[in-house]
Structure formats: structure tokens, C-alpha cells
mmCIF file of C-alpha atoms in Angstrom:
data_model
loop_
_atom_site.group_PDB
_atom_site.id
_atom_site.type_symbol
_atom_site.label_atom_id
_atom_site.label_comp_id
_atom_site.label_asym_id
_atom_site.label_seq_id
_atom_site.Cartn_x
_atom_site.Cartn_y
_atom_site.Cartn_z
ATOM 1 C CA MET A 1079 5.932 23.720 -11.062
ATOM 2 C CA THR A 1080 4.558 20.194 -11.214
ATOM 3 C CA LYS A 1081 5.299 18.017 -8.215
ATOM 4 C CA PRO A 1082 7.202 14.783 -8.718
ATOM 5 C CA LEU A 1083 5.206 11.573 -8.473
ATOM 6 C CA LEU A 1084 5.441 9.268 -5.470
ATOM 7 C CA LEU A 1085 4.524 5.834 -6.814
ATOM 8 C CA ILE A 1086 3.458 3.567 -3.946
ATOM 9 C CA ASP A 1087 3.337 -0.216 -3.963
ATOM 10 C CA VAL A 1088 1.176 -1.863 -1.284
ATOM 11 C CA ASP A 1089 2.504 -5.385 -0.715
ATOM 12 C CA GLY A 1090 6.001 -5.017 0.671
ATOM 13 C CA PRO A 1091 6.197 -1.283 1.470
ATOM 14 C CA LEU A 1092 2.851 -0.877 3.277
ATOM 15 C CA ASN A 1093 2.003 -4.527 3.945
ATOM 16 C CA PRO A 1094 5.163 -6.351 5.087
ATOM 17 C CA TYR A 1095 3.778 -9.672 3.851
ATOM 18 C CA ALA A 1096 7.137 -11.446 4.149
ATOM 19 C CA ALA A 1097 7.455 -10.877 7.908
ATOM 20 C CA LYS A 1098 7.302 -14.026 9.988
ATOM 21 C CA ALA A 1099 3.882 -15.600 9.640
ATOM 22 C CA GLN A 1100 1.717 -15.285 12.744
ATOM 23 C CA HIS A 1101 4.029 -12.540 14.060
ATOM 24 C CA ARG A 1102 2.558 -9.161 13.176
ATOM 25 C CA PRO A 1103 5.266 -6.467 13.058
ATOM 26 C CA GLU A 1104 5.164 -3.891 15.842
ATOM 27 C CA GLY A 1105 2.909 -0.929 15.042
ATOM 28 C CA TYR A 1106 0.850 -2.835 12.475
ATOM 29 C CA ASP A 1107 -2.811 -3.834 12.610
ATOM 30 C CA THR A 1108 -4.164 -6.992 10.984
ATOM 31 C CA HIS A 1109 -6.909 -6.633 8.397
ATOM 32 C CA ARG A 1110 -8.742 -9.353 6.473
ATOM 33 C CA MET A 1111 -9.550 -8.335 2.916
ATOM 34 C CA SER A 1112 -11.204 -9.917 -0.109
ATOM 35 C CA PRO A 1113 -10.369 -7.655 -3.031
ATOM 36 C CA GLU A 1114 -11.664 -8.492 -6.484
ATOM 37 C CA GLY A 1115 -9.576 -11.279 -7.960
ATOM 38 C CA TRP A 1116 -8.576 -12.737 -4.588
ATOM 39 C CA THR A 1117 -9.201 -16.467 -4.946
ATOM 40 C CA GLY A 1118 -7.961 -17.766 -1.603
ATOM 41 C CA PRO A 1119 -10.264 -19.837 0.573
ATOM 42 C CA LYS A 1120 -10.000 -17.235 3.355
ATOM 43 C CA PRO A 1121 -9.722 -13.444 3.151
ATOM 44 C CA LEU A 1122 -6.231 -12.114 2.550
ATOM 45 C CA ARG A 1123 -4.284 -11.106 5.674
ATOM 46 C CA VAL A 1124 -2.934 -7.584 5.301
ATOM 47 C CA TRP A 1125 -0.778 -5.831 7.900
ATOM 48 C CA LEU A 1126 -0.980 -2.032 7.837
ATOM 49 C CA ASN A 1127 0.674 0.565 10.039
ATOM 50 C CA PRO A 1128 -1.738 3.491 10.566
ATOM 51 C CA ASP A 1129 1.260 5.830 11.048
ATOM 52 C CA HIS A 1130 2.161 5.329 7.391
ATOM 53 C CA GLY A 1131 -0.892 7.321 6.350
ATOM 54 C CA ALA A 1132 0.297 10.413 8.226
ATOM 55 C CA GLU A 1133 3.808 9.947 6.803
ATOM 56 C CA LEU A 1134 2.458 9.751 3.256
ATOM 57 C CA LEU A 1135 0.154 12.730 3.773
ATOM 58 C CA ALA A 1136 3.152 14.738 5.011
ATOM 59 C CA LEU A 1137 4.939 13.851 1.763
ATOM 60 C CA ALA A 1138 1.910 14.957 -0.276
ATOM 61 C CA GLY A 1139 3.123 18.533 0.089
ATOM 62 C CA ALA A 1140 6.136 17.646 -2.042
ATOM 63 C CA TYR A 1141 4.704 14.823 -4.181
ATOM 64 C CA GLU A 1142 1.657 13.744 -6.111
ATOM 65 C CA LEU A 1143 0.792 10.406 -4.472
ATOM 66 C CA VAL A 1144 -0.132 7.562 -6.847
ATOM 67 C CA TRP A 1145 -0.851 3.870 -6.222
ATOM 68 C CA ALA A 1146 1.597 1.691 -8.176
ATOM 69 C CA THR A 1147 0.248 -1.648 -7.021
ATOM 70 C CA THR A 1148 -1.506 -4.730 -8.336
ATOM 71 C CA TRP A 1149 -4.387 -3.602 -6.113
ATOM 72 C CA LYS A 1150 -4.841 -0.802 -8.677
ATOM 73 C CA GLY A 1151 -7.941 1.283 -7.820
ATOM 74 C CA GLU A 1152 -8.988 -1.175 -5.130
ATOM 75 C CA ALA A 1153 -6.215 0.289 -2.973
ATOM 76 C CA ASN A 1154 -8.562 3.257 -2.519
ATOM 77 C CA ALA A 1155 -11.267 0.989 -1.066
ATOM 78 C CA TRP A 1156 -9.186 -1.538 0.888
ATOM 79 C CA ILE A 1157 -5.904 0.171 1.874
ATOM 80 C CA GLY A 1158 -6.357 3.947 1.876
ATOM 81 C CA PRO A 1159 -9.187 4.101 4.432
ATOM 82 C CA HIS A 1160 -7.144 2.158 7.011
ATOM 83 C CA LEU A 1161 -4.312 4.659 6.580
ATOM 84 C CA GLY A 1162 -6.469 7.794 6.464
ATOM 85 C CA LEU A 1163 -5.585 8.479 2.840
ATOM 86 C CA PRO A 1164 -7.930 10.136 0.372
ATOM 87 C CA GLY A 1165 -8.660 8.475 -2.951
ATOM 88 C CA LEU A 1166 -5.473 8.491 -5.022
ATOM 89 C CA PRO A 1167 -4.890 8.074 -8.731
ATOM 90 C CA PHE A 1168 -3.507 4.656 -9.658
ATOM 91 C CA ILE A 1169 -1.597 3.046 -12.480
ATOM 92 C CA ASP A 1170 -3.968 0.855 -14.449
ATOM 93 C CA TRP A 1171 -1.404 -1.671 -15.634
ATOM 94 C CA PRO A 1172 -1.928 -2.640 -19.300
ATOM 95 C CA GLN A 1173 -0.701 -6.122 -18.378
ATOM 96 C CA MET A 1174 0.290 -7.529 -15.001
ATOM 97 C CA HIS A 1175 3.071 -10.046 -14.456
ATOM 98 C CA GLY A 1176 3.995 -10.098 -18.150
ATOM 99 C CA LYS A 1177 7.237 -9.868 -20.076
ATOM 100 C CA ALA A 1178 9.636 -7.139 -19.116
ATOM 101 C CA PRO A 1179 12.644 -5.679 -20.946
ATOM 102 C CA ARG A 1180 16.210 -6.569 -20.004
ATOM 103 C CA GLY A 1181 15.564 -8.449 -16.758
ATOM 104 C CA THR A 1182 13.527 -5.651 -15.205
ATOM 105 C CA PHE A 1183 10.502 -6.069 -12.986
ATOM 106 C CA TRP A 1184 7.299 -6.165 -15.037
ATOM 107 C CA LYS A 1185 6.094 -2.842 -13.557
ATOM 108 C CA THR A 1186 9.142 -0.826 -14.571
ATOM 109 C CA GLN A 1187 8.233 -0.254 -18.226
ATOM 110 C CA TYR A 1188 4.756 0.908 -17.213
ATOM 111 C CA ILE A 1189 6.127 3.152 -14.459
ATOM 112 C CA LEU A 1190 8.087 5.038 -17.121
ATOM 113 C CA GLU A 1191 5.045 5.270 -19.377
ATOM 114 C CA TYR A 1192 2.946 6.630 -16.512
ATOM 115 C CA ALA A 1193 5.617 9.123 -15.434
ATOM 116 C CA ALA A 1194 5.817 10.404 -19.022
ATOM 117 C CA GLY A 1195 9.044 12.297 -18.401
ATOM 118 C CA ARG A 1196 8.125 13.631 -14.948
ATOM 119 C CA PRO A 1197 10.411 13.189 -11.960
ATOM 120 C CA PHE A 1198 9.288 10.341 -9.713
ATOM 121 C CA ALA A 1199 10.120 8.339 -6.626
ATOM 122 C CA TRP A 1200 8.968 4.723 -6.566
ATOM 123 C CA VAL A 1201 8.760 2.496 -3.469
ATOM 124 C CA ASP A 1202 8.513 -1.239 -4.144
ATOM 125 C CA ASP A 1203 9.949 -4.503 -2.847
ATOM 126 C CA ASP A 1204 10.785 -5.853 -6.328
ATOM 127 C CA ILE A 1205 13.193 -3.147 -7.512
ATOM 128 C CA THR A 1206 16.610 -4.479 -8.587
ATOM 129 C CA SER A 1207 19.783 -3.159 -10.224
ATOM 130 C CA TYR A 1208 18.219 -3.998 -13.614
ATOM 131 C CA ASP A 1209 15.394 -1.566 -12.879
ATOM 132 C CA HIS A 1210 17.845 1.149 -11.838
ATOM 133 C CA ALA A 1211 19.828 0.705 -15.062
ATOM 134 C CA TYR A 1212 16.696 0.663 -17.221
ATOM 135 C CA VAL A 1213 15.292 3.829 -15.645
ATOM 136 C CA GLU A 1214 18.642 5.587 -15.907
ATOM 137 C CA ALA A 1215 18.880 4.722 -19.621
ATOM 138 C CA ASN A 1216 15.242 5.433 -20.528
ATOM 139 C CA HIS A 1217 13.999 8.243 -18.278
ATOM 140 C CA LEU A 1218 15.525 11.688 -18.661
ATOM 141 C CA ALA A 1219 13.991 13.227 -15.531
ATOM 142 C CA ALA A 1220 15.121 12.594 -11.972
ATOM 143 C CA ALA A 1221 14.052 9.289 -10.468
ATOM 144 C CA LEU A 1222 14.461 7.656 -7.068
ATOM 145 C CA LEU A 1223 13.877 3.909 -6.944
ATOM 146 C CA LEU A 1224 13.597 2.886 -3.303
ATOM 147 C CA HIS A 1225 13.690 -0.828 -2.592
ATOM 148 C CA VAL A 1226 11.735 -1.735 0.554
ATOM 149 C CA ASP A 1227 12.343 -4.974 2.444
ATOM 150 C CA PRO A 1228 9.016 -6.877 2.369
ATOM 151 C CA ARG A 1229 9.776 -8.338 5.807
ATOM 152 C CA ILE A 1230 9.900 -4.853 7.344
ATOM 153 C CA GLY A 1231 7.922 -2.396 5.195
ATOM 154 C CA LEU A 1232 8.538 1.329 5.072
ATOM 155 C CA ILE A 1233 10.566 2.684 7.986
ATOM 156 C CA ARG A 1234 11.659 6.133 9.181
ATOM 157 C CA PRO A 1235 14.831 6.303 7.011
ATOM 158 C CA ASP A 1236 12.696 5.585 3.917
ATOM 159 C CA PHE A 1237 10.347 8.491 4.632
ATOM 160 C CA ASP A 1238 13.352 10.719 5.374
ATOM 161 C CA ALA A 1239 15.025 9.706 2.083
ATOM 162 C CA LEU A 1240 11.838 10.494 0.163
ATOM 163 C CA ALA A 1241 11.513 13.912 1.804
ATOM 164 C CA GLU A 1242 15.186 14.752 1.241
ATOM 165 C CA TRP A 1243 15.080 13.666 -2.406
ATOM 166 C CA ALA A 1244 12.041 15.822 -3.174
ATOM 167 C CA ALA A 1245 13.559 18.803 -1.362
ATOM 168 C CA ALA A 1246 16.756 18.480 -3.427
ATOM 169 C CA LEU A 1247 14.914 18.664 -6.786
#
């Protein structure tokens, strides 16, 4: 049996970028990164919790882990090593930040294309009720869309919900 996909966004779920500036959340380390396409005058500040790597690796028994982030494959160079993750497949978005159907987030249509009918769980900070409705209407397999607060990032109940959902399939 094929495992469901766990589609992982970076900014929001793993990097709580919306937390109070200059106040790193507890358990997170600060990293300065200059991924391709970053045009800021200084390297990008990224907060990562090393415990998230172990949590994601524990879920890898039930899921196929996939980056679903604007970092695309660069997540393997810049994010994964800080979390102890191996190289993961990634969604190579055909277009980023473009038009989206029916008020959905721009990623949603491409998430469904990538999943290609497979069950999936998706963690992102931009998921709304429009995305839930669109996935429900256009994806016949099971799907869990887990909104993550970008001020907090992934927390214990999120990892528990992901584990419970996969176990219930």
C-alpha cells in the first residue's frame, strides 16, 4: 500500500516568521540564510526548532514526506540539514503566487496535481475554508489540510493530529 503524502511548508509551520520580531520562540535556533532568489540586503532570518526534524522523521513511517514550499528543492540545502532530515522530494511549482481558482491559495491547485489522487496531509499557514472546500470538491482521496499559526509554528497537537489521521486511513 502506498503511504499518504505529508506536504510540508517551511515558512509558517517550520519557521514561525510571524512571531514577535527580535523574540525567537522557545526551542528555536536562529539561522541566517541566502537562498537563491533572496534579494534582501541581509541574509534571511529563519527560526527552526531542531525537535521538528525528529517529529517529522517519526511520521515518515506513516507518510512520504514532501516539501510543499516556495523554497522548493533549496529546502534540502537550507532547511533539512538543520532539522536532521534527508533530502526530500519537493513540489516544483509551475507558477508561484499566481491566479488561483475560487479564492483558494495559489498552492492548492498544484497540491492536487502533485497528489494525483493519493491521500495527503498538508501543513501550511495559508490554508483557508476556500482551500478545504476546493479539495473536498476536487480530490476523491482522503485529505487533511492543517492550518498552522505562523506566529507559533508546528506544535505537539499538530504532530499528534497528523499521526492519528494517518493511523485512521
